[in-house]
Amino acid sequence: DQQVKQNSPSLSVQEGRISILNCDYTNSMFDYFLWYKKYPAEGPTFLISISSIKDKNEDGRFTVFLNKSAKHLSLHIVPSQPGDSAVYFCAASLKGGGSNYKLTFGKGTLLTVNP
Amino acid sequence: DTGVSQNPRHKITKRGQNVTFRCDPISEHNRLYWYRQTLGQGPEFLTYFQNEAQLEKSRLLSDRFSAERPKGSFSTLEIQRTEQGDSAMYLCASSPAMNEKLFFGSGTQLSVL
């Protein structure tokens, strides 16, 4: 049972336009959400995160929005650049009894930014 | 900051052989995680160490899998009697205490023939 879902396997946008990547989750106990970017043959790289007490977090061209009632978050990239082309993973954290910050990942969305 | 280092980067083995992977976390990080990623899937949690103690293991980790972190520094993941279904990217990650952000290594790509 997938607790974190990224329903769009791929997304293609033009350079300079906005990229919007979506993520849904089912476990209401998740309290921290992260986006990771992954290039081929490399490990995932942290991009941006948001705590469940917030609904928006910005870092440069990247903004993450959280809608807790809908159990939905999205990553906005503005403006998109060709170097942003990668697989983007949504991840959620569930604090265990021992403060184990184990991440549950979605399947990823392949973003292609065309020049 | 040298980042999380994993060796080897690639491993090709025959079914039934044993393999061992190594992970060197970022030096000041006391938490270490192993994940597995197969094609078209996101990373899946395998196991977690806090210092040298292995505190959680996923049901994905069968009896053929064993992980250690002696002295709370580097970690090894061993797979005994490999099966073709073990073919995957094995990712190691580390994090400092009380921090949700995991830093991943580049992974070890295992191919079982």
CSV table of C-alpha atoms in Angstrom, one decimal:
chain,number,residue,atom,x,y,z
A,1,ASP,CA,0.0,0.0,0.0
A,2,GLN,CA,1.6,3.2,-1.2
A,3,GLN,CA,1.4,5.8,1.5
A,4,VAL,CA,3.1,8.5,-0.7
A,5,LYS,CA,1.8,8.8,-4.3
A,6,GLN,CA,3.2,10.7,-7.2
A,7,ASN,CA,0.6,10.0,-9.9
A,8,SER,CA,2.4,11.7,-12.8
A,9,PRO,CA,5.4,9.6,-13.9
A,10,SER,CA,6.6,12.4,-16.2
A,11,LEU,CA,6.3,16.1,-16.9
A,12,SER,CA,7.7,18.2,-19.7
A,13,VAL,CA,7.9,22.0,-19.6
A,14,GLN,CA,9.5,24.8,-21.6
A,15,GLU,CA,12.5,26.6,-20.2
A,16,GLY,CA,11.4,29.7,-18.3
A,17,ARG,CA,7.9,28.4,-17.5
A,18,ILE,CA,6.6,27.0,-14.2
A,19,SER,CA,7.0,23.3,-13.3
A,20,ILE,CA,4.4,21.9,-10.9
A,21,LEU,CA,5.0,18.5,-9.4
A,22,ASN,CA,2.3,17.0,-7.2
A,23,CYS,CA,2.3,14.5,-4.4
A,24,ASP,CA,-0.5,12.9,-2.3
A,25,TYR,CA,-0.2,11.0,0.9
A,26,THR,CA,-2.6,8.8,2.9
A,27,ASN,CA,-1.0,8.6,6.4
A,28,SER,CA,-2.3,11.5,8.4
A,29,MET,CA,0.5,10.9,11.0
A,30,PHE,CA,3.2,12.2,8.6
A,31,ASP,CA,4.5,15.4,10.0
A,32,TYR,CA,7.4,16.5,7.7
A,33,PHE,CA,7.7,16.4,4.0
A,34,LEU,CA,10.7,16.7,1.7
A,35,TRP,CA,11.4,16.9,-2.0
A,36,TYR,CA,14.5,15.2,-3.4
A,37,LYS,CA,16.0,15.5,-6.8
A,38,LYS,CA,17.9,12.6,-8.5
A,39,TYR,CA,20.1,12.5,-11.5
A,40,PRO,CA,20.9,9.2,-13.2
A,41,ALA,CA,23.6,7.2,-11.4
A,42,GLU,CA,23.6,9.5,-8.4
A,43,GLY,CA,21.9,9.3,-5.1
A,44,PRO,CA,18.9,11.6,-4.3
A,45,THR,CA,19.8,15.2,-3.3
A,46,PHE,CA,17.7,17.1,-0.8
A,47,LEU,CA,15.9,20.1,-2.4
A,48,ILE,CA,13.4,21.6,0.0
A,49,SER,CA,11.2,20.6,2.9
A,50,ILE,CA,8.1,21.7,4.9
A,51,SER,CA,6.8,21.0,8.3
A,52,SER,CA,3.2,20.1,8.9
A,53,ILE,CA,2.7,23.3,10.9
A,54,LYS,CA,3.3,25.4,7.8
A,55,ASP,CA,1.5,25.6,4.4
A,56,LYS,CA,4.3,27.1,2.3
A,57,ASN,CA,8.1,27.2,2.2
A,58,GLU,CA,10.2,29.0,-0.3
A,59,ASP,CA,13.8,28.6,-1.3
A,60,GLY,CA,14.9,30.6,-4.3
A,61,ARG,CA,13.1,29.2,-7.4
A,62,PHE,CA,11.6,26.4,-5.4
A,63,THR,CA,8.4,26.6,-3.4
A,64,VAL,CA,6.6,23.8,-1.7
A,65,PHE,CA,2.9,24.0,-0.7
A,66,LEU,CA,1.2,21.8,1.8
A,67,ASN,CA,-2.6,21.2,2.0
A,68,LYS,CA,-3.1,19.0,5.1
A,69,SER,CA,-6.8,18.7,4.7
A,70,ALA,CA,-6.4,17.3,1.2
A,71,LYS,CA,-3.2,15.4,2.2
A,72,HIS,CA,-1.6,17.0,-0.8
A,73,LEU,CA,1.7,18.8,-1.5
A,74,SER,CA,3.2,20.4,-4.6
A,75,LEU,CA,6.6,21.6,-5.7
A,76,HIS,CA,6.7,24.7,-7.9
A,77,ILE,CA,9.8,25.6,-9.8
A,78,VAL,CA,9.9,29.0,-11.3
A,79,PRO,CA,11.5,29.7,-13.8
A,80,SER,CA,12.3,26.2,-14.9
A,81,GLN,CA,15.8,25.6,-16.3
A,82,PRO,CA,17.2,22.7,-18.4
A,83,GLY,CA,19.5,21.8,-15.5
A,84,ASP,CA,16.3,21.0,-13.4
A,85,SER,CA,15.7,18.0,-15.6
A,86,ALA,CA,15.8,15.1,-13.2
A,87,VAL,CA,13.6,12.7,-11.3
A,88,TYR,CA,11.8,14.4,-8.3
A,89,PHE,CA,10.8,12.3,-5.3
A,90,CYS,CA,8.3,13.4,-2.7
A,91,ALA,CA,9.1,11.9,0.8
A,92,ALA,CA,7.3,12.0,4.1
A,93,SER,CA,8.6,11.5,7.6
A,94,LEU,CA,6.9,9.8,10.4
A,95,LYS,CA,8.6,10.2,13.8
A,96,GLY,CA,9.0,6.9,15.5
A,97,GLY,CA,9.1,6.3,19.2
A,98,GLY,CA,12.9,6.7,19.2
A,99,SER,CA,12.9,9.8,16.9
A,100,ASN,CA,13.7,7.7,13.9
A,101,TYR,CA,13.2,10.0,10.9
A,102,LYS,CA,12.5,7.3,8.5
A,103,LEU,CA,11.4,8.6,5.1
A,104,THR,CA,8.7,7.1,2.9
A,105,PHE,CA,9.1,8.0,-0.8
A,106,GLY,CA,6.8,8.2,-3.7
A,107,LYS,CA,7.7,6.6,-7.1
A,108,GLY,CA,9.0,9.9,-8.5
A,109,THR,CA,8.2,12.2,-11.4
A,110,LEU,CA,10.6,12.6,-14.3
A,111,LEU,CA,10.8,16.3,-15.1
A,112,THR,CA,12.2,17.3,-18.5
A,113,VAL,CA,12.8,21.0,-19.2
A,114,ASN,CA,13.1,21.8,-22.8
A,115,PRO,CA,15.4,24.6,-24.0
B,1,ASP,CA,32.4,17.8,3.8
B,2,THR,CA,33.2,14.6,1.9
B,3,GLY,CA,29.6,13.4,1.7
B,4,VAL,CA,28.3,9.9,2.1
B,5,SER,CA,30.6,7.4,0.3
B,6,GLN,CA,29.5,4.0,-0.9
B,7,ASN,CA,31.6,1.2,-2.4
B,8,PRO,CA,31.5,-0.4,-4.8
B,9,ARG,CA,29.5,1.7,-7.2
B,10,HIS,CA,28.6,-1.4,-9.3
B,11,LYS,CA,28.5,-5.1,-8.4
B,12,ILE,CA,27.7,-7.9,-10.8
B,13,THR,CA,27.4,-11.4,-9.2
B,14,LYS,CA,26.0,-14.8,-10.0
B,15,ARG,CA,22.9,-16.1,-8.3
B,16,GLY,CA,23.8,-17.8,-5.0
B,17,GLN,CA,26.9,-15.8,-4.3
B,18,ASN,CA,27.3,-13.5,-1.3
B,19,VAL,CA,28.0,-9.8,-1.7
B,20,THR,CA,28.9,-7.0,0.8
B,21,PHE,CA,28.6,-3.3,0.4
B,22,ARG,CA,30.2,-0.6,2.4
B,23,CYS,CA,28.9,2.9,3.4
B,24,ASP,CA,30.9,5.6,5.0
B,25,PRO,CA,28.6,8.3,6.4
B,26,ILE,CA,29.3,12.0,6.9
B,27,SER,CA,31.6,11.9,9.9
B,28,GLU,CA,29.5,13.8,12.5
B,29,HIS,CA,26.2,12.0,11.6
B,30,ASN,CA,25.1,9.4,14.2
B,31,ARG,CA,22.2,8.1,12.1
B,32,LEU,CA,22.7,5.8,9.2
B,33,TYR,CA,20.0,4.3,6.9
B,34,TRP,CA,20.0,1.7,4.1
B,35,TYR,CA,17.4,2.0,1.3
B,36,ARG,CA,16.8,-0.1,-1.8
B,37,GLN,CA,15.6,1.3,-5.1
B,38,THR,CA,14.3,-0.7,-8.0
B,39,LEU,CA,13.5,0.6,-11.5
B,40,GLY,CA,10.4,2.8,-11.5
B,41,GLN,CA,10.1,2.9,-7.7
B,42,GLY,CA,11.2,5.3,-5.0
B,43,PRO,CA,13.8,4.3,-2.4
B,44,GLU,CA,12.4,1.8,0.1
B,45,PHE,CA,13.6,1.8,3.7
B,46,LEU,CA,15.6,-1.3,4.7
B,47,THR,CA,17.2,-0.6,8.1
B,48,TYR,CA,18.3,2.2,10.4
B,49,PHE,CA,21.2,2.6,12.9
B,50,GLN,CA,21.7,5.1,15.6
B,51,ASN,CA,25.4,5.0,16.4
B,52,GLU,CA,26.2,1.3,16.5
B,53,ALA,CA,22.7,0.1,17.4
B,54,GLN,CA,20.4,-1.3,14.7
B,55,LEU,CA,17.0,0.1,15.8
B,56,GLU,CA,14.7,-0.8,13.0
B,57,LYS,CA,14.5,-3.4,10.2
B,58,SER,CA,12.0,-3.4,7.4
B,59,ARG,CA,10.1,-6.6,6.5
B,60,LEU,CA,11.8,-6.2,3.1
B,61,LEU,CA,15.0,-7.3,4.9
B,62,SER,CA,14.9,-11.1,4.7
B,63,ASP,CA,17.1,-13.4,6.7
B,64,ARG,CA,19.6,-13.4,3.9
B,65,PHE,CA,20.3,-9.7,4.6
B,66,SER,CA,22.4,-8.5,7.4
B,67,ALA,CA,23.7,-5.0,8.3
B,68,GLU,CA,26.3,-3.9,10.8
B,69,ARG,CA,27.7,-0.6,12.0
B,70,PRO,CA,30.6,-1.5,14.2
B,71,LYS,CA,31.8,1.4,16.4
B,72,GLY,CA,29.1,3.6,15.0
B,73,SER,CA,31.1,4.7,12.0
B,74,PHE,CA,31.0,2.9,8.6
B,75,SER,CA,28.3,0.3,7.9
B,76,THR,CA,28.2,-2.9,5.8
B,77,LEU,CA,25.3,-4.5,4.2
B,78,GLU,CA,25.7,-8.2,3.3
B,79,ILE,CA,23.4,-10.3,1.1
B,80,GLN,CA,23.8,-14.0,1.3
B,81,ARG,CA,22.8,-16.4,-1.4
B,82,THR,CA,21.8,-13.6,-3.8
B,83,GLU,CA,18.7,-14.0,-5.9
B,84,GLN,CA,17.8,-12.2,-9.2
B,85,GLY,CA,15.1,-10.3,-7.3
B,86,ASP,CA,17.9,-8.7,-5.2
B,87,SER,CA,19.0,-6.7,-8.3
B,88,ALA,CA,18.6,-3.0,-7.3
B,89,MET,CA,20.3,0.2,-6.3
B,90,TYR,CA,21.3,0.0,-2.6
B,91,LEU,CA,21.4,3.5,-1.2
B,92,CYS,CA,23.0,4.6,2.1
B,93,ALA,CA,22.0,7.8,3.8
B,94,SER,CA,23.1,9.5,7.0
B,95,SER,CA,21.7,12.4,9.1
B,96,PRO,CA,22.7,14.2,12.3
B,97,ALA,CA,20.6,13.8,15.4
B,98,MET,CA,17.1,15.4,15.4
B,99,ASN,CA,17.2,16.2,11.7
B,100,GLU,CA,14.7,14.9,9.2
B,101,LYS,CA,17.0,15.6,6.2
B,102,LEU,CA,18.9,12.6,4.9
B,103,PHE,CA,22.1,12.9,2.9
B,104,PHE,CA,22.4,10.1,0.4
B,105,GLY,CA,25.4,8.4,-1.2
B,106,SER,CA,25.6,7.6,-4.9
B,107,GLY,CA,24.5,4.0,-4.2
B,108,THR,CA,25.7,0.6,-5.2
B,109,GLN,CA,24.1,-0.9,-8.3
B,110,LEU,CA,23.7,-4.7,-7.8
B,111,SER,CA,23.1,-7.0,-10.8
B,112,VAL,CA,22.4,-10.6,-10.0
B,113,LEU,CA,22.8,-12.8,-13.1
